[in-house]
Amino acid sequence: MAMKSVCLMISQKNNVPNIVVLGSGGGLRAMIALLGTLVELKKQNFLDAVMYLCGVSGSTWCMSLLYGDGKWSENLMSLEKKLCENLSNFSWHIRKAIKFLEESSKDEHYSLTDFWASCLVYQILQQFDENELADHKEASENGINPYPIYAAVDKEKLSEDDRNFPGTWFEFTPHEVGYTALGAFVSTKHFGSEFEKGKLKKKKKKKHICYMQGLWGSALGSMEENLKFIRANIQPSYLVKTKIISLIDAGLAINSAYPLVLRAERRTDLIISFDFSSGDPFETIKKTATYCQKNSIPFPKIEDQEMDENNPSDCYIFRGDKSCPTVMHFPLFNNMNCSDKIEEYRERFPTFCMSFCKGNIEDLLEKAGLNVSNNSGKILQEIKRLGSSSHTKQF
């Protein structure tokens, strides 16, 4: 009820803070943790105030599964139960995976992304979603759910060792895909087709959600390990063709999609960042600060706060001047929800893990939810502060 009162208050003043929720990468751990986070945001009445939901790698797996339901934010509790049951049951069929791979091999853009999607992502998520990203338009237009943004990066630009180049970042939404910084976009339904001078030249077969999940989460897929698996388990020669993969997991640049939501047109006021990374839980915000500094993008200073990667707290708030968004940063495992067992939890939930038992899934959901419930007062305070100040952009 408190959240609804705040939303009413700020709407009456025509100062609506533009709120973004970021989910970092981290494989299956990130997928489950984002689900637990969103469930608790809903319970605390914050989810209705979120404008954008933006994910990298494992977080995109959670998002793309949810947006298959047009009213997912209203059905979160039942969806949570269903997704947890799916993750606990083995329903991957190698024959089905091979069939999709054989069909994919006929496409000139066939690559190891097809293998990763069909044989590994399908196996991790225990479902093969044959719908398309453009099919999620209804779920993103009905005003019920936050608008989804999925991140990838250009492999060729990333290989130039220039990870701070804005043109490296590529975004996907149900409506359009393209280079964020360049403003170069095409309709999502034509992703993978050929264009010349901005016009559609040759329409290609549409990519299904499972393929997208493989592309967005490709950092977990080692080319060498994939080839070993193929040669050891699947004999058809079409699986080992050499192709170029252009777009890869954005986590290889920054493991959270700050560059997409810092796009000026998005007028972001408050970034609520949930970090599900392994290792240093502050690496994403440190890399973002460097990225923003090199590209003259307003971002709050982070040097003034002590950040102990081995013993992090559960919530950090970074504020800047009126040109900067406020950032609330939440490390997944911290000294509040794990006490003195942070390292133990990190070891229990490694990134390169294809499944967790039911008990671990429930534990991870709880830990992620605690980061929201334990800090609901702080989140509410920041929304109030931004809503009542001239900091907020006018709509």
mmCIF file of C-alpha atoms in Angstrom:
data_model
loop_
_atom_site.group_PDB
_atom_site.id
_atom_site.type_symbol
_atom_site.label_atom_id
_atom_site.label_comp_id
_atom_site.label_asym_id
_atom_site.label_seq_id
_atom_site.Cartn_x
_atom_site.Cartn_y
_atom_site.Cartn_z
ATOM 1 C CA MET A 1 0.000 0.000 0.000
ATOM 2 C CA ALA A 2 2.869 2.370 0.771
ATOM 3 C CA MET A 3 4.244 1.979 -2.737
ATOM 4 C CA LYS A 4 0.891 2.827 -4.328
ATOM 5 C CA SER A 5 0.684 5.948 -2.172
ATOM 6 C CA VAL A 6 4.127 7.065 -3.309
ATOM 7 C CA CYS A 7 3.268 6.452 -6.962
ATOM 8 C CA LEU A 8 0.090 8.516 -6.553
ATOM 9 C CA MET A 9 2.007 11.304 -4.834
ATOM 10 C CA ILE A 10 4.664 11.624 -7.532
ATOM 11 C CA SER A 11 2.170 11.288 -10.394
ATOM 12 C CA GLN A 12 0.155 14.175 -8.953
ATOM 13 C CA LYS A 13 3.289 16.295 -9.147
ATOM 14 C CA ASN A 14 3.975 15.088 -12.721
ATOM 15 C CA ASN A 15 7.413 13.962 -11.569
ATOM 16 C CA VAL A 16 7.520 10.262 -12.300
ATOM 17 C CA PRO A 17 10.968 8.750 -11.687
ATOM 18 C CA ASN A 18 12.034 6.524 -14.542
ATOM 19 C CA ILE A 19 13.086 3.289 -12.835
ATOM 20 C CA VAL A 20 15.196 0.552 -14.406
ATOM 21 C CA VAL A 21 15.920 -2.887 -12.983
ATOM 22 C CA LEU A 22 19.164 -4.519 -14.126
ATOM 23 C CA GLY A 23 19.863 -8.233 -13.872
ATOM 24 C CA SER A 24 23.474 -9.276 -14.398
ATOM 25 C CA GLY A 25 24.830 -12.446 -15.945
ATOM 26 C CA GLY A 26 25.787 -15.545 -14.014
ATOM 27 C CA GLY A 27 24.340 -18.578 -15.789
ATOM 28 C CA LEU A 28 21.612 -20.584 -14.101
ATOM 29 C CA ARG A 29 22.404 -18.848 -10.792
ATOM 30 C CA ALA A 30 21.475 -15.490 -12.359
ATOM 31 C CA MET A 31 18.350 -16.915 -13.960
ATOM 32 C CA ILE A 32 17.023 -18.220 -10.634
ATOM 33 C CA ALA A 33 18.175 -15.206 -8.607
ATOM 34 C CA LEU A 34 16.462 -12.741 -10.946
ATOM 35 C CA LEU A 35 13.249 -14.732 -10.624
ATOM 36 C CA GLY A 36 13.463 -14.537 -6.817
ATOM 37 C CA THR A 37 14.231 -10.832 -7.050
ATOM 38 C CA LEU A 38 11.239 -10.079 -9.275
ATOM 39 C CA VAL A 39 8.905 -12.088 -7.060
ATOM 40 C CA GLU A 40 9.933 -10.040 -4.029
ATOM 41 C CA LEU A 41 9.725 -6.755 -5.973
ATOM 42 C CA LYS A 42 6.142 -7.728 -6.751
ATOM 43 C CA LYS A 43 5.373 -8.622 -3.124
ATOM 44 C CA GLN A 44 6.772 -5.268 -1.983
ATOM 45 C CA ASN A 45 4.663 -3.397 -4.613
ATOM 46 C CA PHE A 46 7.717 -2.035 -6.462
ATOM 47 C CA LEU A 47 7.437 -3.922 -9.754
ATOM 48 C CA ASP A 48 4.521 -1.819 -11.007
ATOM 49 C CA ALA A 49 6.746 1.271 -10.824
ATOM 50 C CA VAL A 50 9.524 -0.188 -13.015
ATOM 51 C CA MET A 51 9.777 1.148 -16.575
ATOM 52 C CA TYR A 52 12.511 -1.131 -18.001
ATOM 53 C CA LEU A 53 13.794 -4.599 -17.150
ATOM 54 C CA CYS A 54 17.193 -5.161 -18.699
ATOM 55 C CA GLY A 55 19.273 -8.332 -18.625
ATOM 56 C CA VAL A 56 22.570 -9.916 -19.582
ATOM 57 C CA SER A 57 23.324 -13.615 -20.102
ATOM 58 C CA GLY A 58 21.608 -15.762 -17.429
ATOM 59 C CA SER A 59 19.180 -12.985 -16.517
ATOM 60 C CA THR A 60 17.906 -12.952 -20.109
ATOM 61 C CA TRP A 61 16.923 -16.598 -19.707
ATOM 62 C CA CYS A 62 14.582 -15.674 -16.870
ATOM 63 C CA MET A 63 13.181 -12.668 -18.729
ATOM 64 C CA SER A 64 12.516 -14.467 -22.008
ATOM 65 C CA LEU A 65 10.672 -17.258 -20.188
ATOM 66 C CA LEU A 66 8.481 -14.784 -18.266
ATOM 67 C CA TYR A 67 7.478 -12.655 -21.262
ATOM 68 C CA GLY A 68 5.858 -15.690 -22.856
ATOM 69 C CA ASP A 69 3.003 -14.859 -20.451
ATOM 70 C CA GLY A 70 1.330 -11.577 -21.382
ATOM 71 C CA LYS A 71 0.479 -10.872 -17.729
ATOM 72 C CA TRP A 72 3.533 -12.409 -16.114
ATOM 73 C CA SER A 73 3.944 -9.705 -13.475
ATOM 74 C CA GLU A 74 0.441 -10.505 -12.214
ATOM 75 C CA ASN A 75 1.048 -14.269 -12.359
ATOM 76 C CA LEU A 76 4.549 -14.303 -10.879
ATOM 77 C CA MET A 77 3.841 -16.595 -7.957
ATOM 78 C CA SER A 78 2.385 -19.381 -10.094
ATOM 79 C CA LEU A 79 5.084 -18.870 -12.751
ATOM 80 C CA GLU A 80 7.774 -19.151 -10.085
ATOM 81 C CA LYS A 81 6.394 -22.513 -8.996
ATOM 82 C CA LYS A 82 6.125 -23.739 -12.595
ATOM 83 C CA LEU A 83 9.640 -22.651 -13.566
ATOM 84 C CA CYS A 84 11.130 -24.234 -10.458
ATOM 85 C CA GLU A 85 9.384 -27.511 -11.263
ATOM 86 C CA ASN A 86 10.733 -27.380 -14.830
ATOM 87 C CA LEU A 87 14.278 -26.808 -13.614
ATOM 88 C CA SER A 88 13.988 -29.767 -11.252
ATOM 89 C CA ASN A 89 12.706 -32.183 -13.917
ATOM 90 C CA PHE A 90 14.773 -33.678 -16.718
ATOM 91 C CA SER A 91 12.857 -33.171 -19.970
ATOM 92 C CA TRP A 92 15.699 -32.631 -22.450
ATOM 93 C CA HIS A 93 15.545 -34.962 -25.453
ATOM 94 C CA ILE A 94 18.644 -35.383 -27.597
ATOM 95 C CA ARG A 95 16.596 -36.483 -30.612
ATOM 96 C CA LYS A 96 14.684 -33.201 -30.541
ATOM 97 C CA ALA A 97 17.948 -31.258 -30.208
ATOM 98 C CA ILE A 98 19.476 -33.084 -33.181
ATOM 99 C CA LYS A 99 16.359 -32.447 -35.278
ATOM 100 C CA PHE A 100 16.573 -28.691 -34.683
ATOM 101 C CA LEU A 101 20.304 -28.716 -35.368
ATOM 102 C CA GLU A 102 19.795 -30.526 -38.658
ATOM 103 C CA GLU A 103 17.204 -27.960 -39.698
ATOM 104 C CA SER A 104 19.432 -25.095 -38.581
ATOM 105 C CA SER A 105 22.392 -26.437 -40.571
ATOM 106 C CA LYS A 106 20.539 -25.650 -43.801
ATOM 107 C CA ASP A 107 20.781 -21.943 -42.970
ATOM 108 C CA GLU A 108 23.864 -20.112 -44.207
ATOM 109 C CA HIS A 109 24.110 -18.427 -40.792
ATOM 110 C CA TYR A 110 24.410 -21.758 -38.988
ATOM 111 C CA SER A 111 26.930 -21.548 -36.156
ATOM 112 C CA LEU A 112 27.893 -22.943 -32.784
ATOM 113 C CA THR A 113 25.189 -20.693 -31.327
ATOM 114 C CA ASP A 114 22.664 -23.166 -32.767
ATOM 115 C CA PHE A 115 24.437 -26.017 -31.014
ATOM 116 C CA TRP A 116 24.708 -24.109 -27.738
ATOM 117 C CA ALA A 117 20.995 -23.259 -27.847
ATOM 118 C CA SER A 118 19.740 -26.725 -28.784
ATOM 119 C CA CYS A 119 22.028 -28.965 -26.763
ATOM 120 C CA LEU A 120 22.979 -26.901 -23.728
ATOM 121 C CA VAL A 121 20.579 -23.990 -23.063
ATOM 122 C CA TYR A 122 17.656 -26.300 -23.821
ATOM 123 C CA GLN A 123 19.143 -28.819 -21.381
ATOM 124 C CA ILE A 124 19.728 -26.200 -18.652
ATOM 125 C CA LEU A 125 16.270 -24.599 -18.868
ATOM 126 C CA GLN A 126 14.481 -27.893 -19.588
ATOM 127 C CA GLN A 127 12.368 -26.368 -22.343
ATOM 128 C CA PHE A 128 12.765 -25.428 -25.997
ATOM 129 C CA ASP A 129 10.859 -22.228 -26.731
ATOM 130 C CA GLU A 130 10.011 -22.107 -30.447
ATOM 131 C CA ASN A 131 8.245 -18.733 -30.216
ATOM 132 C CA GLU A 132 9.941 -15.574 -31.470
ATOM 133 C CA LEU A 133 10.990 -12.463 -29.566
ATOM 134 C CA ALA A 134 8.540 -10.409 -31.637
ATOM 135 C CA ASP A 135 5.769 -12.563 -30.150
ATOM 136 C CA HIS A 136 6.426 -10.832 -26.817
ATOM 137 C CA LYS A 137 5.091 -7.486 -28.077
ATOM 138 C CA GLU A 138 1.766 -7.915 -26.318
ATOM 139 C CA ALA A 139 3.490 -8.618 -22.983
ATOM 140 C CA SER A 140 5.527 -5.438 -23.377
ATOM 141 C CA GLU A 141 2.756 -3.134 -24.627
ATOM 142 C CA ASN A 142 -0.093 -3.853 -22.215
ATOM 143 C CA GLY A 143 1.182 -1.517 -19.480
ATOM 144 C CA ILE A 144 1.266 -4.355 -16.964
ATOM 145 C CA ASN A 145 4.898 -5.461 -17.295
ATOM 146 C CA PRO A 146 8.184 -3.500 -17.471
ATOM 147 C CA TYR A 147 9.568 -3.116 -20.981
ATOM 148 C CA PRO A 148 12.232 -5.795 -21.682
ATOM 149 C CA ILE A 149 15.712 -5.068 -23.068
ATOM 150 C CA TYR A 150 18.186 -7.860 -23.806
ATOM 151 C CA ALA A 151 21.905 -7.246 -24.286
ATOM 152 C CA ALA A 152 24.586 -8.636 -26.581
ATOM 153 C CA VAL A 153 27.881 -7.275 -27.893
ATOM 154 C CA ASP A 154 29.565 -7.242 -31.285
ATOM 155 C CA LYS A 155 32.291 -9.889 -31.171
ATOM 156 C CA GLU A 156 34.501 -8.166 -33.753
ATOM 157 C CA LYS A 157 34.480 -4.850 -31.907
ATOM 158 C CA LEU A 158 35.044 -6.620 -28.603
ATOM 159 C CA SER A 159 38.077 -8.410 -30.019
ATOM 160 C CA GLU A 160 39.680 -5.037 -30.764
ATOM 161 C CA ASP A 161 40.229 -4.809 -27.005
ATOM 162 C CA ASP A 162 38.084 -1.692 -26.887
ATOM 163 C CA ARG A 163 35.383 -2.744 -24.452
ATOM 164 C CA ASN A 164 34.593 0.873 -23.653
ATOM 165 C CA PHE A 165 33.487 1.656 -27.217
ATOM 166 C CA PRO A 166 29.704 2.377 -27.140
ATOM 167 C CA GLY A 167 29.265 0.901 -30.614
ATOM 168 C CA THR A 168 30.130 -2.519 -29.203
ATOM 169 C CA TRP A 169 26.728 -2.838 -27.518
ATOM 170 C CA PHE A 170 23.751 -4.374 -29.291
ATOM 171 C CA GLU A 171 20.221 -4.555 -27.872
ATOM 172 C CA PHE A 172 17.143 -6.658 -28.491
ATOM 173 C CA THR A 173 13.542 -5.751 -27.674
ATOM 174 C CA PRO A 174 10.271 -7.273 -28.930
ATOM 175 C CA HIS A 175 10.056 -4.385 -31.400
ATOM 176 C CA GLU A 176 13.570 -3.696 -32.681
ATOM 177 C CA VAL A 177 17.179 -4.846 -32.557
ATOM 178 C CA GLY A 178 20.312 -2.858 -33.224
ATOM 179 C CA TYR A 179 23.280 -0.844 -32.051
ATOM 180 C CA THR A 180 22.266 1.257 -29.066
ATOM 181 C CA ALA A 181 24.818 4.056 -29.361
ATOM 182 C CA LEU A 182 24.505 4.367 -33.143
ATOM 183 C CA GLY A 183 20.719 4.407 -33.153
ATOM 184 C CA ALA A 184 20.793 1.835 -35.967
ATOM 185 C CA PHE A 185 17.825 -0.527 -35.576
ATOM 186 C CA VAL A 186 15.748 -2.947 -37.638
ATOM 187 C CA SER A 187 12.479 -4.684 -36.841
ATOM 188 C CA THR A 188 12.971 -7.662 -34.510
ATOM 189 C CA LYS A 189 11.028 -9.910 -36.893
ATOM 190 C CA HIS A 190 13.768 -9.338 -39.495
ATOM 191 C CA PHE A 191 16.733 -10.153 -37.232
ATOM 192 C CA GLY A 192 19.152 -12.314 -39.251
ATOM 193 C CA SER A 193 17.935 -11.012 -42.629
ATOM 194 C CA GLU A 194 20.079 -9.082 -45.098
ATOM 195 C CA PHE A 195 19.880 -5.280 -45.364
ATOM 196 C CA GLU A 196 21.449 -2.835 -47.777
ATOM 197 C CA LYS A 197 21.455 0.918 -47.115
ATOM 198 C CA GLY A 198 18.806 0.438 -44.445
ATOM 199 C CA LYS A 199 16.426 -1.523 -46.672
ATOM 200 C CA LEU A 200 15.504 -5.177 -46.420
ATOM 201 C CA LYS A 201 17.350 -7.032 -49.169
ATOM 202 C CA LYS A 202 16.782 -10.687 -48.364
ATOM 203 C CA LYS A 203 14.392 -12.039 -45.734
ATOM 204 C CA LYS A 204 15.743 -14.991 -43.766
ATOM 205 C CA LYS A 205 14.209 -17.587 -41.480
ATOM 206 C CA LYS A 206 13.149 -16.126 -38.127
ATOM 207 C CA LYS A 207 15.096 -17.025 -34.974
ATOM 208 C CA HIS A 208 13.248 -18.689 -32.103
ATOM 209 C CA ILE A 209 13.588 -17.753 -28.430
ATOM 210 C CA CYS A 210 15.819 -20.730 -27.638
ATOM 211 C CA TYR A 211 18.313 -19.517 -30.265
ATOM 212 C CA MET A 212 18.224 -16.046 -28.701
ATOM 213 C CA GLN A 213 18.809 -17.552 -25.263
ATOM 214 C CA GLY A 214 21.855 -19.299 -26.669
ATOM 215 C CA LEU A 215 23.173 -16.084 -28.187
ATOM 216 C CA TRP A 216 22.601 -13.959 -25.087
ATOM 217 C CA GLY A 217 24.153 -16.596 -22.815
ATOM 218 C CA SER A 218 26.999 -17.716 -25.071
ATOM 219 C CA ALA A 219 29.779 -16.832 -22.607
ATOM 220 C CA LEU A 220 29.208 -20.188 -20.915
ATOM 221 C CA GLY A 221 29.778 -21.972 -24.201
ATOM 222 C CA SER A 222 33.428 -22.708 -24.918
ATOM 223 C CA MET A 223 33.965 -23.436 -28.615
ATOM 224 C CA GLU A 224 36.566 -26.086 -27.797
ATOM 225 C CA GLU A 225 34.346 -27.821 -25.244
ATOM 226 C CA ASN A 226 31.335 -27.657 -27.559
ATOM 227 C CA LEU A 227 33.298 -29.345 -30.349
ATOM 228 C CA LYS A 228 34.492 -32.063 -27.965
ATOM 229 C CA PHE A 229 30.878 -32.737 -26.933
ATOM 230 C CA ILE A 230 29.727 -32.845 -30.555
ATOM 231 C CA ARG A 231 32.428 -35.256 -31.660
ATOM 232 C CA ALA A 232 31.927 -37.510 -28.662
ATOM 233 C CA ASN A 233 28.104 -37.678 -28.741
ATOM 234 C CA ILE A 234 26.690 -36.564 -32.148
ATOM 235 C CA GLN A 235 28.132 -37.834 -35.381
ATOM 236 C CA PRO A 236 26.555 -35.886 -38.321
ATOM 237 C CA SER A 237 29.158 -33.755 -40.099
ATOM 238 C CA TYR A 238 26.872 -30.742 -40.451
ATOM 239 C CA LEU A 239 27.471 -29.952 -36.776
ATOM 240 C CA VAL A 240 31.136 -29.094 -37.217
ATOM 241 C CA LYS A 241 30.960 -26.602 -40.059
ATOM 242 C CA THR A 242 33.032 -23.477 -39.476
ATOM 243 C CA LYS A 243 30.947 -20.315 -39.298
ATOM 244 C CA ILE A 244 31.481 -16.815 -37.945
ATOM 245 C CA ILE A 245 29.523 -15.755 -34.879
ATOM 246 C CA SER A 246 29.039 -11.981 -34.873
ATOM 247 C CA LEU A 247 27.059 -11.355 -31.682
ATOM 248 C CA ILE A 248 27.989 -12.843 -28.321
ATOM 249 C CA ASP A 249 27.235 -12.657 -24.604
ATOM 250 C CA ALA A 250 27.396 -9.056 -23.332
ATOM 251 C CA GLY A 251 28.825 -10.329 -20.062
ATOM 252 C CA LEU A 252 32.183 -10.545 -21.837
ATOM 253 C CA ALA A 253 32.240 -6.736 -21.915
ATOM 254 C CA ILE A 254 30.368 -5.619 -18.769
ATOM 255 C CA ASN A 255 28.335 -8.263 -16.950
ATOM 256 C CA SER A 256 25.395 -5.888 -16.534
ATOM 257 C CA ALA A 257 23.797 -3.829 -19.286
ATOM 258 C CA TYR A 258 24.402 -0.329 -17.940
ATOM 259 C CA PRO A 259 25.344 1.034 -21.414
ATOM 260 C CA LEU A 260 21.851 0.233 -22.714
ATOM 261 C CA VAL A 261 19.908 1.955 -19.941
ATOM 262 C CA LEU A 262 22.262 4.957 -19.847
ATOM 263 C CA ARG A 263 21.172 5.812 -23.377
ATOM 264 C CA ALA A 264 20.056 9.453 -23.113
ATOM 265 C CA GLU A 265 16.681 8.795 -24.734
ATOM 266 C CA ARG A 266 15.745 6.447 -21.880
ATOM 267 C CA ARG A 267 15.991 9.290 -19.331
ATOM 268 C CA THR A 268 16.822 6.947 -16.487
ATOM 269 C CA ASP A 269 16.465 8.353 -12.962
ATOM 270 C CA LEU A 270 16.980 5.281 -10.791
ATOM 271 C CA ILE A 271 18.924 2.116 -11.638
ATOM 272 C CA ILE A 272 18.230 -0.787 -9.308
ATOM 273 C CA SER A 273 21.078 -3.158 -10.110
ATOM 274 C CA PHE A 274 21.035 -6.767 -8.928
ATOM 275 C CA ASP A 275 24.476 -8.297 -9.316
ATOM 276 C CA PHE A 276 24.574 -12.078 -9.657
ATOM 277 C CA SER A 277 28.202 -12.236 -10.829
ATOM 278 C CA SER A 278 30.813 -14.641 -9.544
ATOM 279 C CA GLY A 279 33.938 -13.158 -8.007
ATOM 280 C CA ASP A 280 34.052 -9.430 -7.367
ATOM 281 C CA PRO A 281 30.407 -8.268 -6.946
ATOM 282 C CA PHE A 282 31.495 -4.696 -7.711
ATOM 283 C CA GLU A 283 33.261 -5.389 -11.003
ATOM 284 C CA THR A 284 30.213 -4.405 -13.068
ATOM 285 C CA ILE A 285 29.801 -1.006 -11.467
ATOM 286 C CA LYS A 286 33.566 -0.346 -11.584
ATOM 287 C CA LYS A 287 33.681 -1.161 -15.309
ATOM 288 C CA THR A 288 30.605 0.995 -15.887
ATOM 289 C CA ALA A 289 32.223 3.961 -14.125
ATOM 290 C CA THR A 290 35.257 3.615 -16.421
ATOM 291 C CA TYR A 291 33.026 3.232 -19.480
ATOM 292 C CA CYS A 292 31.074 6.375 -18.579
ATOM 293 C CA GLN A 293 34.202 8.381 -17.840
ATOM 294 C CA LYS A 294 35.751 7.533 -21.225
ATOM 295 C CA ASN A 295 32.537 8.355 -23.082
ATOM 296 C CA SER A 296 31.508 11.485 -21.118
ATOM 297 C CA ILE A 297 28.310 9.847 -19.853
ATOM 298 C CA PRO A 298 26.941 11.170 -16.520
ATOM 299 C CA PHE A 299 27.373 8.570 -13.789
ATOM 300 C CA PRO A 300 27.703 8.927 -10.014
ATOM 301 C CA LYS A 301 31.122 8.695 -8.395
ATOM 302 C CA ILE A 302 31.727 5.334 -6.771
ATOM 303 C CA GLU A 303 35.148 5.928 -5.212
ATOM 304 C CA ASP A 304 33.745 7.489 -2.056
ATOM 305 C CA GLN A 305 32.254 4.232 -0.764
ATOM 306 C CA GLU A 306 34.163 1.293 0.632
ATOM 307 C CA MET A 307 33.427 -1.885 -1.315
ATOM 308 C CA ASP A 308 34.833 -5.070 0.161
ATOM 309 C CA GLU A 309 34.408 -7.832 -2.423
ATOM 310 C CA ASN A 310 35.024 -10.538 0.178
ATOM 311 C CA ASN A 311 32.514 -9.171 2.690
ATOM 312 C CA PRO A 312 29.965 -7.064 0.810
ATOM 313 C CA SER A 313 26.873 -5.550 2.378
ATOM 314 C CA ASP A 314 23.496 -6.028 0.705
ATOM 315 C CA CYS A 315 22.833 -2.529 -0.633
ATOM 316 C CA TYR A 316 24.989 0.341 -1.894
ATOM 317 C CA ILE A 317 23.561 3.669 -3.029
ATOM 318 C CA PHE A 318 25.489 5.949 -5.390
ATOM 319 C CA ARG A 319 24.169 9.444 -6.062
ATOM 320 C CA GLY A 320 25.463 12.215 -8.298
ATOM 321 C CA ASP A 321 24.277 15.609 -9.501
ATOM 322 C CA LYS A 322 21.026 16.179 -11.386
ATOM 323 C CA SER A 323 22.514 14.893 -14.645
ATOM 324 C CA CYS A 324 23.217 11.457 -13.126
ATOM 325 C CA PRO A 325 20.889 8.590 -12.380
ATOM 326 C CA THR A 326 20.964 7.223 -8.848
ATOM 327 C CA VAL A 327 22.292 3.669 -8.657
ATOM 328 C CA MET A 328 21.269 1.112 -6.043
ATOM 329 C CA HIS A 329 23.602 -1.889 -6.213
ATOM 330 C CA PHE A 330 22.746 -5.255 -4.618
ATOM 331 C CA PRO A 331 25.392 -8.040 -4.452
ATOM 332 C CA LEU A 332 23.643 -11.430 -4.467
ATOM 333 C CA PHE A 333 25.550 -13.056 -1.592
ATOM 334 C CA ASN A 334 26.369 -10.642 1.217
ATOM 335 C CA ASN A 335 26.910 -10.359 4.965
ATOM 336 C CA MET A 336 23.206 -9.758 5.565
ATOM 337 C CA ASN A 337 21.587 -12.729 3.816
ATOM 338 C CA CYS A 338 24.535 -15.128 4.172
ATOM 339 C CA SER A 339 26.126 -13.885 7.410
ATOM 340 C CA ASP A 340 29.663 -15.322 7.508
ATOM 341 C CA LYS A 341 28.997 -17.954 4.804
ATOM 342 C CA ILE A 342 29.465 -15.808 1.686
ATOM 343 C CA GLU A 343 32.262 -17.945 0.260
ATOM 344 C CA GLU A 344 30.328 -21.120 1.012
ATOM 345 C CA TYR A 345 27.366 -19.860 -1.019
ATOM 346 C CA ARG A 346 29.605 -18.798 -3.893
ATOM 347 C CA GLU A 347 30.996 -22.325 -4.040
ATOM 348 C CA ARG A 348 27.525 -23.917 -3.828
ATOM 349 C CA PHE A 349 26.263 -21.916 -6.823
ATOM 350 C CA PRO A 350 29.021 -21.826 -9.468
ATOM 351 C CA THR A 351 28.431 -20.182 -12.840
ATOM 352 C CA PHE A 352 29.385 -23.242 -14.864
ATOM 353 C CA CYS A 353 26.688 -25.509 -13.478
ATOM 354 C CA MET A 354 23.873 -26.949 -15.596
ATOM 355 C CA SER A 355 21.464 -27.803 -12.778
ATOM 356 C CA PHE A 356 20.731 -27.319 -9.077
ATOM 357 C CA CYS A 357 18.696 -29.572 -6.812
ATOM 358 C CA LYS A 358 15.277 -28.377 -5.646
ATOM 359 C CA GLY A 359 16.575 -27.444 -2.183
ATOM 360 C CA ASN A 360 19.327 -25.258 -3.634
ATOM 361 C CA ILE A 361 16.888 -23.592 -6.027
ATOM 362 C CA GLU A 362 14.587 -22.689 -3.139
ATOM 363 C CA ASP A 363 17.526 -21.427 -1.064
ATOM 364 C CA LEU A 364 18.766 -19.241 -3.924
ATOM 365 C CA LEU A 365 15.289 -17.797 -4.501
ATOM 366 C CA GLU A 366 15.092 -16.915 -0.811
ATOM 367 C CA LYS A 367 18.531 -15.266 -0.688
ATOM 368 C CA ALA A 368 17.740 -13.139 -3.740
ATOM 369 C CA GLY A 369 14.379 -12.105 -2.309
ATOM 370 C CA LEU A 370 15.927 -11.050 0.986
ATOM 371 C CA ASN A 371 18.002 -8.414 -0.800
ATOM 372 C CA VAL A 372 14.746 -6.722 -1.772
ATOM 373 C CA SER A 373 12.713 -7.232 1.423
ATOM 374 C CA ASN A 374 15.597 -6.218 3.708
ATOM 375 C CA ASN A 375 16.028 -2.975 1.769
ATOM 376 C CA SER A 376 12.452 -2.115 0.826
ATOM 377 C CA GLY A 377 12.619 0.996 2.995
ATOM 378 C CA LYS A 378 15.736 2.245 1.190
ATOM 379 C CA ILE A 379 14.195 1.618 -2.226
ATOM 380 C CA LEU A 380 11.032 3.446 -1.199
ATOM 381 C CA GLN A 381 13.074 6.347 0.168
ATOM 382 C CA GLU A 382 14.964 6.771 -3.119
ATOM 383 C CA ILE A 383 11.748 6.687 -5.146
ATOM 384 C CA LYS A 384 10.234 9.325 -2.856
ATOM 385 C CA ARG A 385 13.355 11.483 -3.045
ATOM 386 C CA LEU A 386 13.508 11.371 -6.833
ATOM 387 C CA GLY A 387 9.768 11.807 -7.237
ATOM 388 C CA SER A 388 9.655 14.913 -5.088
ATOM 389 C CA SER A 389 12.765 16.584 -6.504
ATOM 390 C CA SER A 390 13.400 18.428 -9.743
ATOM 391 C CA HIS A 391 15.959 15.731 -10.504
ATOM 392 C CA THR A 392 13.294 13.712 -12.298
ATOM 393 C CA LYS A 393 12.809 14.180 -16.043
ATOM 394 C CA GLN A 394 9.473 15.566 -17.145
ATOM 395 C CA PHE A 395 7.186 13.413 -19.330
#
